[in-house]
Short mmCIF file of C-alpha atoms in Angstrom, two decimals:
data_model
loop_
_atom_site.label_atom_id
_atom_site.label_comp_id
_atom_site.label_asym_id
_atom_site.label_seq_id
_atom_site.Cartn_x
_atom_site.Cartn_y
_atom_site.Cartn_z
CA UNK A 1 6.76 -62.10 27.16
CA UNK A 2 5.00 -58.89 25.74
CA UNK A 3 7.16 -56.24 23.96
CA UNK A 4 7.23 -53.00 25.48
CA UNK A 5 5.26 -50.36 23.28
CA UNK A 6 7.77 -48.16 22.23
CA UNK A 7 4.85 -44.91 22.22
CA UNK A 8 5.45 -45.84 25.86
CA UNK A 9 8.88 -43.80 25.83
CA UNK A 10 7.87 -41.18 23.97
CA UNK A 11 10.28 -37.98 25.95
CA UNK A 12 8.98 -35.10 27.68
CA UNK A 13 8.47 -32.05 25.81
CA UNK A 14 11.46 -30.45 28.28
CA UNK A 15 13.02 -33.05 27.70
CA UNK A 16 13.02 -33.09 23.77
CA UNK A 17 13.51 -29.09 24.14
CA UNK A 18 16.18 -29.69 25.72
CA UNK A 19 18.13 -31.72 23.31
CA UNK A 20 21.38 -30.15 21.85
CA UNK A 21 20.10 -30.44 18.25
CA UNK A 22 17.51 -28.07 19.08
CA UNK A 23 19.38 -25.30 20.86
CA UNK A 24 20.81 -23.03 17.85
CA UNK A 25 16.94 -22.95 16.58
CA UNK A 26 15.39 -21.78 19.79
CA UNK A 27 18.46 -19.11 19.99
CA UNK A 28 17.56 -17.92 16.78
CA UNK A 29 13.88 -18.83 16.15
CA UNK A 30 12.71 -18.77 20.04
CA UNK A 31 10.88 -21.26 22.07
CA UNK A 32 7.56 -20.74 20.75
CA UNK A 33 8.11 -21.80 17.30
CA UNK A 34 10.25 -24.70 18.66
CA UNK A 35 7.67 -25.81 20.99
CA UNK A 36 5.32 -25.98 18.62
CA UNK A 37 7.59 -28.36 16.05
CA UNK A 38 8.08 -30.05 19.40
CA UNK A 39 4.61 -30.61 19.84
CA UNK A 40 3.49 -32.00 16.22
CA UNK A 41 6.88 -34.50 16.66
CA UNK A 42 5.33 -35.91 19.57
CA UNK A 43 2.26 -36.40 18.45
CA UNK A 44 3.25 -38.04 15.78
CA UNK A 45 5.53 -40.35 18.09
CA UNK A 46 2.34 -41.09 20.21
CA UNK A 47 0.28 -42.30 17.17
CA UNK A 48 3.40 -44.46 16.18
CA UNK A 49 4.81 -42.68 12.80
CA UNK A 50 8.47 -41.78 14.38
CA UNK A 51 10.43 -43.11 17.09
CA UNK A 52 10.76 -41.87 20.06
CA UNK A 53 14.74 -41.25 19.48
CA UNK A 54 14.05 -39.77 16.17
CA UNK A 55 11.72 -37.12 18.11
CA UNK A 56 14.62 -34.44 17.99
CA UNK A 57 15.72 -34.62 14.22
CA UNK A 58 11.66 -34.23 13.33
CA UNK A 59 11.08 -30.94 15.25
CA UNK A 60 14.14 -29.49 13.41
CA UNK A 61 13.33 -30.83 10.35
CA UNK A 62 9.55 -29.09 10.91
CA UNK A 63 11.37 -25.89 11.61
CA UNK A 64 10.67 -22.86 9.35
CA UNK A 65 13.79 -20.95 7.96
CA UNK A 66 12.79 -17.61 9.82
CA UNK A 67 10.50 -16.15 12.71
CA UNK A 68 8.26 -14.72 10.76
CA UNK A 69 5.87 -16.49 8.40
CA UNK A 70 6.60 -14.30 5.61
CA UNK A 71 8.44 -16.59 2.61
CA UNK A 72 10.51 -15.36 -0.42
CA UNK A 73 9.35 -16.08 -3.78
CA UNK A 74 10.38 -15.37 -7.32
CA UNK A 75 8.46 -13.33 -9.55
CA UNK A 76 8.65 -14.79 -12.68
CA UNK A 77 4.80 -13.57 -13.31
CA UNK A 78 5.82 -10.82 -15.88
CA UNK A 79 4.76 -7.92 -13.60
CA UNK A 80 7.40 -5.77 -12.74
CA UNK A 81 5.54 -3.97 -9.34
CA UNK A 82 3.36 -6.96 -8.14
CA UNK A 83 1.23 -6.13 -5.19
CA UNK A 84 0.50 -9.23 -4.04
CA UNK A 85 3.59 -10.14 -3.92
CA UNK A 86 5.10 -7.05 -1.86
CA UNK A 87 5.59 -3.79 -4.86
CA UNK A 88 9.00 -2.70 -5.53
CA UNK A 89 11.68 -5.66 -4.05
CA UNK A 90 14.53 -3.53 -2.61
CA UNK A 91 18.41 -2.99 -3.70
CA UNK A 92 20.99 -5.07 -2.30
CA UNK A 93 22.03 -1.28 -0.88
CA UNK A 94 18.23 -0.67 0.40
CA UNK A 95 18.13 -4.52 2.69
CA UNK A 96 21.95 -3.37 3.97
CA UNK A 97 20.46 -0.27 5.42
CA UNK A 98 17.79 -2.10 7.00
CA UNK A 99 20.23 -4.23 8.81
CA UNK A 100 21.94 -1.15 9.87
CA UNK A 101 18.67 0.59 11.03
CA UNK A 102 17.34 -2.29 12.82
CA UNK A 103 19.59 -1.89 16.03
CA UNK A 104 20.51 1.51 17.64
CA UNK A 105 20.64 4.56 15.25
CA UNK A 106 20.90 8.41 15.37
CA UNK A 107 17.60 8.38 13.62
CA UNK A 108 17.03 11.71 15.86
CA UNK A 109 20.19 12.32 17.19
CA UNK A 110 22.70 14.72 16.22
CA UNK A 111 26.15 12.90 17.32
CA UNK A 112 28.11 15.70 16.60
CA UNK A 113 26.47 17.84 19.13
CA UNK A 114 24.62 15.18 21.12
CA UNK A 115 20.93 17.05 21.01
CA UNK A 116 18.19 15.80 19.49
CA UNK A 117 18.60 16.08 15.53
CA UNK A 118 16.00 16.30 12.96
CA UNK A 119 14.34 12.75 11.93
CA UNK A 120 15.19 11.11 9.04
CA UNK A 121 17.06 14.33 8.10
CA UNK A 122 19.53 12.64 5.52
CA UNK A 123 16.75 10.80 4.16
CA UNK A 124 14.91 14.04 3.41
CA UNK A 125 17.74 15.70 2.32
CA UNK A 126 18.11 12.69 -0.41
CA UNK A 127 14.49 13.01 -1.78
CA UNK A 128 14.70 17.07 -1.93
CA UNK A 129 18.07 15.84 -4.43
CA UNK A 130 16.15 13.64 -6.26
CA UNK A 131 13.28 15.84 -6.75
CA UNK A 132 15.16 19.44 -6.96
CA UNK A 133 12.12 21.25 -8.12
CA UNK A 134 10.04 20.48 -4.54
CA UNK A 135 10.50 23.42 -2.33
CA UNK A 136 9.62 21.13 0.75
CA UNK A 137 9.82 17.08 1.20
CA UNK A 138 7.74 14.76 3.96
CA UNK A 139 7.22 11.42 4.07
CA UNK A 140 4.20 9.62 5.89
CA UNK A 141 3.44 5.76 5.77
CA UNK A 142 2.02 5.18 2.60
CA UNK A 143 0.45 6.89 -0.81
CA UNK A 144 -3.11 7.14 0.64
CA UNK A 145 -1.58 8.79 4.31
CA UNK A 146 -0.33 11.36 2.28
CA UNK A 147 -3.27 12.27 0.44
CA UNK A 148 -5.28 12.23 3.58
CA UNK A 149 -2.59 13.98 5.70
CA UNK A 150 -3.47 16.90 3.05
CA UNK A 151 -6.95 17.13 2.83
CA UNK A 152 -7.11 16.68 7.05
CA UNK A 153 -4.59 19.46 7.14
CA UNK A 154 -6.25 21.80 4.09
CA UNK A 155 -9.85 20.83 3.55
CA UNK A 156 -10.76 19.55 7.41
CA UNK A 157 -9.11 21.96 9.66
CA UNK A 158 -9.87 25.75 7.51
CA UNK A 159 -12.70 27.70 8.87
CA UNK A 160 -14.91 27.89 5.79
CA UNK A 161 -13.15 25.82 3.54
CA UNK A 162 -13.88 22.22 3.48
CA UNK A 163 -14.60 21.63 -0.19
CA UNK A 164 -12.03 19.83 -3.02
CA UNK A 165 -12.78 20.31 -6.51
CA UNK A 166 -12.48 17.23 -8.19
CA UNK A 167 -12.88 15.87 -12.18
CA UNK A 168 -15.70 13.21 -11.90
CA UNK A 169 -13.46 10.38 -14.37
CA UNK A 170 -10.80 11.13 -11.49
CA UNK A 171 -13.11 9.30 -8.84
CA UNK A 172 -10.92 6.28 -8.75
CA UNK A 173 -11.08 2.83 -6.98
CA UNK A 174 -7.77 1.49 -6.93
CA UNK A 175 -6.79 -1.58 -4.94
CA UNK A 176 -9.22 -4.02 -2.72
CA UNK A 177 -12.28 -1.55 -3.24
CA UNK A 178 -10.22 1.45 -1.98
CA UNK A 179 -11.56 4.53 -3.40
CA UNK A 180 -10.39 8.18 -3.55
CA UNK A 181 -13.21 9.86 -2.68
CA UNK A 182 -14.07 7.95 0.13
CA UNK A 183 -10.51 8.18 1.93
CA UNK A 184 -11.19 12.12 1.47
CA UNK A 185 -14.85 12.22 2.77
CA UNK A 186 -13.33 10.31 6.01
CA UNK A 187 -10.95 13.09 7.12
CA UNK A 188 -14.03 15.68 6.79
CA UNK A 189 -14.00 17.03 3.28
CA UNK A 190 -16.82 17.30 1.06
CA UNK A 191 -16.38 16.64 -2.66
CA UNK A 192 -17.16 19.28 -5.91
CA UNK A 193 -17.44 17.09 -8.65
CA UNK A 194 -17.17 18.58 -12.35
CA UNK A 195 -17.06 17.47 -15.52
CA UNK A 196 -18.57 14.54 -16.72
CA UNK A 197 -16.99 10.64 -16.70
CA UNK A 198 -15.11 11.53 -19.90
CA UNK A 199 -14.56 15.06 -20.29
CA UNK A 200 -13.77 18.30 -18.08
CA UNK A 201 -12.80 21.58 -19.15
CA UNK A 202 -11.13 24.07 -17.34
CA UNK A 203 -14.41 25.93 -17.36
CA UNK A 204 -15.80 23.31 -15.18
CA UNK A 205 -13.04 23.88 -12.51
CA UNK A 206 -13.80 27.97 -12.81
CA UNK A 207 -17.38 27.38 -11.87
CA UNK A 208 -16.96 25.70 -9.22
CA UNK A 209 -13.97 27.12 -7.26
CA UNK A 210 -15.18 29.60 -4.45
CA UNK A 211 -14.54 30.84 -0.79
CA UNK A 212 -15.36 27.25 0.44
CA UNK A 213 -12.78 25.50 -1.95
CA UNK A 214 -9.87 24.36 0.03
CA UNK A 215 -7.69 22.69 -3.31
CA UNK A 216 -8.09 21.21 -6.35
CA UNK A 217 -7.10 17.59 -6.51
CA UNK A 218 -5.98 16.12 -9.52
CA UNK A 219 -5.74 12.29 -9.17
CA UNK A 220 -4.03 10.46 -11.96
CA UNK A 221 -6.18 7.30 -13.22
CA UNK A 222 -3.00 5.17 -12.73
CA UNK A 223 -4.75 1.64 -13.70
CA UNK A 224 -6.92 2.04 -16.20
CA UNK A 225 -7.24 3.78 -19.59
CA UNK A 226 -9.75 5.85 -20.49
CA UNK A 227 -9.66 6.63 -24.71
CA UNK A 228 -12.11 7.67 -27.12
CA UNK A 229 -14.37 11.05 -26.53
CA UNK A 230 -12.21 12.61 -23.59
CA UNK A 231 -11.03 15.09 -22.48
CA UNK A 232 -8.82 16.59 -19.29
CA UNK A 233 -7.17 19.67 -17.89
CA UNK A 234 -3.83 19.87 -17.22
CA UNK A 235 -1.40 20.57 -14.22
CA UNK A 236 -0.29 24.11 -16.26
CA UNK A 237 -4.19 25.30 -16.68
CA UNK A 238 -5.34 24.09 -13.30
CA UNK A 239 -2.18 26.38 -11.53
CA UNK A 240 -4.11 29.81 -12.84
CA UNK A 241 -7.15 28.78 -10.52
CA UNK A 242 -6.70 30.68 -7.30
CA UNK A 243 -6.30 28.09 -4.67
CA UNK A 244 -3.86 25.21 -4.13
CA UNK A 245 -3.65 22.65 -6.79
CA UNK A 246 -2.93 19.21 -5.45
CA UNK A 247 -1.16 16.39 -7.93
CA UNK A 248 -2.11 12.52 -6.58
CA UNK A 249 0.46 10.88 -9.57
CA UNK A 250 0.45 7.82 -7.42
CA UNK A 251 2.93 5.61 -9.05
CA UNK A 252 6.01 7.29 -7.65
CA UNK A 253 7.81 8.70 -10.99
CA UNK A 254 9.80 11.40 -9.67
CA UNK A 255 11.46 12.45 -13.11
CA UNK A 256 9.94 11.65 -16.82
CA UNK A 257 10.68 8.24 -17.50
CA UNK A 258 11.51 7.63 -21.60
CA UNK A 259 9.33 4.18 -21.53
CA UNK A 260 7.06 5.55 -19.69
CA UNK A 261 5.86 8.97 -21.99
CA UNK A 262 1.95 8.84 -20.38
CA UNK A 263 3.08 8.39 -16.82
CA UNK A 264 2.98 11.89 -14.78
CA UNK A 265 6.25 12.76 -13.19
CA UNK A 266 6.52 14.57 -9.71
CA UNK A 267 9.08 16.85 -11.12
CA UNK A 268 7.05 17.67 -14.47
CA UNK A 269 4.13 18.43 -12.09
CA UNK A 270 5.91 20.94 -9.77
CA UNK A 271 7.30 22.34 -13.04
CA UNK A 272 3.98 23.06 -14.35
CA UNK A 273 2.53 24.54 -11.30
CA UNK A 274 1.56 21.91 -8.53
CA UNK A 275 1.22 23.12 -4.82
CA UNK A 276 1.76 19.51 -3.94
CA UNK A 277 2.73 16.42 -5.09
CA UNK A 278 1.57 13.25 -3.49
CA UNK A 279 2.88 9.57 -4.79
CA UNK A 280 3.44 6.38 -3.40
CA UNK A 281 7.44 5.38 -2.55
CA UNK A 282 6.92 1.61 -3.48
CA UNK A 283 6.22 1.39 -6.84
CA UNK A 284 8.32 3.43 -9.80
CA UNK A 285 10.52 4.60 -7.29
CA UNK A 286 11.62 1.01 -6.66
CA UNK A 287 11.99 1.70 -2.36
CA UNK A 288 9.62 1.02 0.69
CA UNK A 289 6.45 1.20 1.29
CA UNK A 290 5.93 5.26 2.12
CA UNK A 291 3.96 8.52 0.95
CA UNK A 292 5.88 11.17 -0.59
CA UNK A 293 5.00 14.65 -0.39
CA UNK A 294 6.56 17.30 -2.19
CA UNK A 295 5.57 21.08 -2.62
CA UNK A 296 6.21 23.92 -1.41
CA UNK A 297 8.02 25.27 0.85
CA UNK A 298 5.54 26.58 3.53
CA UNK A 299 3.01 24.35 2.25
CA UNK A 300 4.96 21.03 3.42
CA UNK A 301 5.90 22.15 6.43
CA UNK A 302 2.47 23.38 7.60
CA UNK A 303 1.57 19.41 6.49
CA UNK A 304 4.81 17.93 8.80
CA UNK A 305 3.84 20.46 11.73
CA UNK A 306 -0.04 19.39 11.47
CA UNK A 307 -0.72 17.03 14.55
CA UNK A 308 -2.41 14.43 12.17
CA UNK A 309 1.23 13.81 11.00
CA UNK A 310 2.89 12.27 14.23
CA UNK A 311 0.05 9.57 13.38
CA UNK A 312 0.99 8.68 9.87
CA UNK A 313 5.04 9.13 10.80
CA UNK A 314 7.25 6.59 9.20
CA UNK A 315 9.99 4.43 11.28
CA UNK A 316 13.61 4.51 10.69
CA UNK A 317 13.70 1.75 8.83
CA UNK A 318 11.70 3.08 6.39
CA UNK A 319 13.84 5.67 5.94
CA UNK A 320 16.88 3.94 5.73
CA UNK A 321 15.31 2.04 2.60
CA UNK A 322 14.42 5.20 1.52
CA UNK A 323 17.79 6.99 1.75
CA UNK A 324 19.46 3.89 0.00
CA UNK A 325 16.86 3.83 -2.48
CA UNK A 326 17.25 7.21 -3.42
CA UNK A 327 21.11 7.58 -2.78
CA UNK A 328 22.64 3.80 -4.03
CA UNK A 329 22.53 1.90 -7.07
CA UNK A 330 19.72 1.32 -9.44
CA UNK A 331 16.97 -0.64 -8.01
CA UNK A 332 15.16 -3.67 -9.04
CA UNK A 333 12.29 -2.02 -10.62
CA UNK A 334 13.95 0.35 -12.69
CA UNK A 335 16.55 -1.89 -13.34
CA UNK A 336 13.65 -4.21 -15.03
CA UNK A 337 12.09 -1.41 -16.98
CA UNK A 338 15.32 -0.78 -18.25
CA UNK A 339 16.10 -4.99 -19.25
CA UNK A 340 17.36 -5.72 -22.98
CA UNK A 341 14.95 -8.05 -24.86
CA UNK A 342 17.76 -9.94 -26.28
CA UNK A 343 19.36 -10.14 -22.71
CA UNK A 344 16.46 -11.75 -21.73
CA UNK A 345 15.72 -13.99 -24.69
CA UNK A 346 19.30 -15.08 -24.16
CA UNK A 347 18.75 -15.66 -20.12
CA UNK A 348 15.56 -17.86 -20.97
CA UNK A 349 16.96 -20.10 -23.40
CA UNK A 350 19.87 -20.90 -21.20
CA UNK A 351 17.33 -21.87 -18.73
CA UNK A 352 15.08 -24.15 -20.68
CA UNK A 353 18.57 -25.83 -21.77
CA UNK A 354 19.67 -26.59 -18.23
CA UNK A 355 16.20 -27.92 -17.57
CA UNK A 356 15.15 -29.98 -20.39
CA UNK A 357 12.44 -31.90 -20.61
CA UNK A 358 9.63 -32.08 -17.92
CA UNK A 359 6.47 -34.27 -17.71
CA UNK A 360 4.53 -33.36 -20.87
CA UNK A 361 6.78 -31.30 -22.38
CA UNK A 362 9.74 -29.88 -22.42
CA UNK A 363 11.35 -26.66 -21.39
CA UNK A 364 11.09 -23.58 -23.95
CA UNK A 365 12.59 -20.53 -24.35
CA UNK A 366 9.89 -17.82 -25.70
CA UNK A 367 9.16 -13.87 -26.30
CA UNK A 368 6.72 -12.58 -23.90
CA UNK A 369 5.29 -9.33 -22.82
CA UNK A 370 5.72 -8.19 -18.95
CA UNK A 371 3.64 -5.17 -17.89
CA UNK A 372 4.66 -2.45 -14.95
CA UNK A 373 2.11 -3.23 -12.64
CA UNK A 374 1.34 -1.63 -8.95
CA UNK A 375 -1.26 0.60 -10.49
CA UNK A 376 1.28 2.41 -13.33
CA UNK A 377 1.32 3.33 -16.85
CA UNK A 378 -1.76 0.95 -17.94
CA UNK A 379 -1.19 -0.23 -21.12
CA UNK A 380 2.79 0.37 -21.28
CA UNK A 381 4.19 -3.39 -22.80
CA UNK A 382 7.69 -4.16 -21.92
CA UNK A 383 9.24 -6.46 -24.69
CA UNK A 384 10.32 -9.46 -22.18
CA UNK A 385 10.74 -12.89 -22.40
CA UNK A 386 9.87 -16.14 -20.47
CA UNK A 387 10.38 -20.05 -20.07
CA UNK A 388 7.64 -22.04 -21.16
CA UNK A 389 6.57 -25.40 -19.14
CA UNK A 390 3.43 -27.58 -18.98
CA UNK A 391 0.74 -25.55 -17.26
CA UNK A 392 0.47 -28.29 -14.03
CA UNK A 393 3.58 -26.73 -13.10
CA UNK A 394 2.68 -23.72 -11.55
CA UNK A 395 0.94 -25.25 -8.70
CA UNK A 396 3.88 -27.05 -7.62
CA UNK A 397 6.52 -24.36 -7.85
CA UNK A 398 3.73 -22.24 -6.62
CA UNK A 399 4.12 -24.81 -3.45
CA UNK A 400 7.29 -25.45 -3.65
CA UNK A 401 8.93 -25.64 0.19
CA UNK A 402 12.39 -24.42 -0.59
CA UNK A 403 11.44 -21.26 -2.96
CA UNK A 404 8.28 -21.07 -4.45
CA UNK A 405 8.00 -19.37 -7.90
CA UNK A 406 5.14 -17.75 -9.13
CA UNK A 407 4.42 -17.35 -13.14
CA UNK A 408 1.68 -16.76 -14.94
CA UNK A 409 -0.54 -19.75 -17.30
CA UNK A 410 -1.51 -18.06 -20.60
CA UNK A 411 -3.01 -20.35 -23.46
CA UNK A 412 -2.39 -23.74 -21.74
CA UNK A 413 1.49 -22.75 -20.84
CA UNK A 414 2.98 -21.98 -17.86
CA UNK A 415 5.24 -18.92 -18.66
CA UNK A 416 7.92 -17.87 -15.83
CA UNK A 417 8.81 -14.36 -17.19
CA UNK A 418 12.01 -12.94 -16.31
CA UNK A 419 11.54 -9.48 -16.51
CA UNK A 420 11.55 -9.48 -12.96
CA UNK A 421 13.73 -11.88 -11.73
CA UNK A 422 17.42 -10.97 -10.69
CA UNK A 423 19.32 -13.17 -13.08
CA UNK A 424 21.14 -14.40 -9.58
CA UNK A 425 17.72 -16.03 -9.27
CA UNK A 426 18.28 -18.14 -12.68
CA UNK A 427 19.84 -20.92 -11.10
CA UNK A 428 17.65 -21.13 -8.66
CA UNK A 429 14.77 -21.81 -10.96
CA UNK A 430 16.45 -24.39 -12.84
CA UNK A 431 16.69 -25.95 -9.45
CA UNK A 432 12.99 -25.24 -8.36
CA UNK A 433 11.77 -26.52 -11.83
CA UNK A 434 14.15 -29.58 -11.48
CA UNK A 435 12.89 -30.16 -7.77
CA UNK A 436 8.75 -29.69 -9.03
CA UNK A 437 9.01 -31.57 -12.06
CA UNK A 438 10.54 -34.87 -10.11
CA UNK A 439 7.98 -34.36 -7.86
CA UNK A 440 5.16 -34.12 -10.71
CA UNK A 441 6.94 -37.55 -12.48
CA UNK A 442 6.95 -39.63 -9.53
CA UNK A 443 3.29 -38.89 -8.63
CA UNK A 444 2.51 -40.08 -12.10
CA UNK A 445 4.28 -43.23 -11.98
CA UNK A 446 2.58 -43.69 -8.80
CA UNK A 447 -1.28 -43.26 -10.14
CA UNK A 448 -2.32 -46.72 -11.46
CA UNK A 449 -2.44 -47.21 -15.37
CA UNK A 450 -6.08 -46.70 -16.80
#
């Protein structure tokens, strides 16, 4: 008498969906992704790898922890504002408000009278606070929105005046071959470029300003240095030319920073004459990915009244981050530029401690040097300091399934700096290292000897 093959039970897919193991995931994750875990359970039960009561337990085991594909990591590279791995993390205070703005909000709604209020109104009110010297506040959806909200609004829609006087060695590329004069060309300007690659006088701007100048840009070279025979003009000497003087300072810096002495400031910029400031909200400032623009009065609101705007407007819970950026406790980036050496010296070597040794090697505490990152203050180095493992590490916590980490491999080490990482994160890496380094010892003992 024959056995029955047991691939010939495998369930239903309704059937599986259905089971009771399953329900709180589709509830929370919805059907799709279940289905799909579903799916890949059954297929394996069909080719004879799983059971066909053991179909359930797979799926949820094949479950992801959220909807969206998106997967925290630590950043234990050394680079405080990492753009490939999201900027500026927000403050505990910044992801609460997010929560909050997620559902229903009074985003334009004045409760107190029940009209229509104006949007993101505390939110502005917090970044005209933080920046006291802007006459006028706006924010759009990014750094590069705001720079082309201006030039669409000054340079593209002036009778006559269409041209932006720009320093040639201010021609930047920045990030995945996006470059500055490009984004303005696109919105209709055309480009007056003086000086040479290295030096510009204010002489150069005088020449070349006329009727058919619409601003001055001044674009801050925020990721690379530039040293030797140069030269620049200032904010304070490009404010006597007679039209508008635009600041890009990119990075976000709203106020001089004391490790930061090269990096332009929006506040020193106003100070010294700036029509408008445009900078990025992501990166110094620590909050969400936005465009600030700050100026004057008149100026700014011409720019939030231009229809271009309403296409570059940010959602509310943009400016919730925003507000609690500005408005709560000190965020993760500053809070890193700000780190003690010894603090972090001390952090590391209780780290290596806890982990010990490791296949080929063991864990070491060491000084390192973390840089800001996210396209500010090139050659700043922050005095940091990191754990040092074998380099075939960083692939597998670079892979790891419960929370990857991601260092850097410098001279045959793998160094996971913690400038960056909240130390509530520190046990976590002793656990990820733990996890990766079992891992990396059993698939030794498996290869065979020779």
């Amino acid at each position: 008498m024959h056995r029955e093959d047991p691939r010939r039970r495998t369930p239903r897919t309704d059937v599986v969906l259905a089971d009771p193991l399953l329900a709180e995931p589709r509830a929370r994750l919805g059907d799709a992704i279940v289905k799909q875990a579903v799916s890949r359970a059954l297929e394996r039960c069909r080719a004879g790898e799983l059971a066909p009561e053991d179909v359930p337990a797979a799926a949820h085991a094949a479950l992801p922890a959220y909807a969206a594909s998106l997967r925290r990591v630590v950043n234990a590279t050394g680079v405080v504002v990492h753009t490939n791995l999201g900027r500026a993390p927000l403050s505990p205070a910044a992801v609460e408000a997010l929560t909050v703005a997620a559902g229903a909000t009074d985003v334009e709604l004045d409760l107190a009278t029940g009209r229509r209020g104006r949007r993101g109104r505390s939110a502005m009110a917090a970044l005209a606070a933080a920046v006291p010297d802007a006459g006028g506040v706006h924010v759009v959806n990014n750094g590069a929105a705001a720079l082309a909200l201006v030039t669409c609004a000054l340079a593209a829609g002036r009778s006559g005046r269409r041209d932006v006087v720009i320093a040639r060695g201010e021609l930047v590329e920045i990030g995945d071959g996006f470059r500055i004069p490009e984004l303005l060309e696109s919105v209709g300007a055309r480009l007056r470029e003086v000086g040479t690659t290295n030096r510009v006088r204010l002489a150069d701007y005088e020449a070349a300003v006329d009727d058919d100048v619409a601003f001055v840009l001044k674009v801050h070279p925020s990721n690379f240095l530039v040293s030797g025979f140069t030269s620049s003009v200032g904010v304070r000497e490009l404010a006597t030319l007679p039209v508008p003087v635009v600041v890009d300072i990119g990075s976000g810096l709203l106020a001089p920073h004391p490790q930061l002495p090269d990096e332009p400031s929006a506040s020193a910029a106003l100070r010294d004459g700036a029509d408008l400031v445009t900078a990025s909200g992501d990166k110094l400032l620590g909050g969400p990915q936005c465009g600030l623009l700050l100026g004057t009065a008149d100026l700014v609101e011409s720019l939030r009244r231009h229809p271009f705007a309403r296409a570059l407007r940010v959602d509310k819970l943009t400016l919730a981050a925003l507000e609690a950026t500005l408005t709560g406790p000190v965020p993760p980036v500053a809070a890193a530029l700000a780190a003690d050496p010894a603090a972090l010296r001390a952090r590391a070597e209780a780290i290596a401690a806890a982990i010990g040794e490791v296949p080929g090697g063991v864990a070491e505490a060491v000084d390192s040097t973390a840089a800001v990152g996210g396209g500010g203050a090139p050659g700043v180095e922050l005095p940091s300091a990191a754990v040092a493992l074998p380099a075939p590490l960083a692939e597998a916590l670079r892979l790891d399934e419960r929370l990857p980490v991601v260092g850097r491999v410098e001279r045959g080490r793998l160094l996971l700096d913690l400038v960056a990482v909240d130390p509530a994160d520190d046990a976590h890496l002793v656990e990820a290292v733990r996890r990766c380094a079992a891992r990396c010892a059993d698939r030794c003992a498996d290869r065979p000897a020779g």
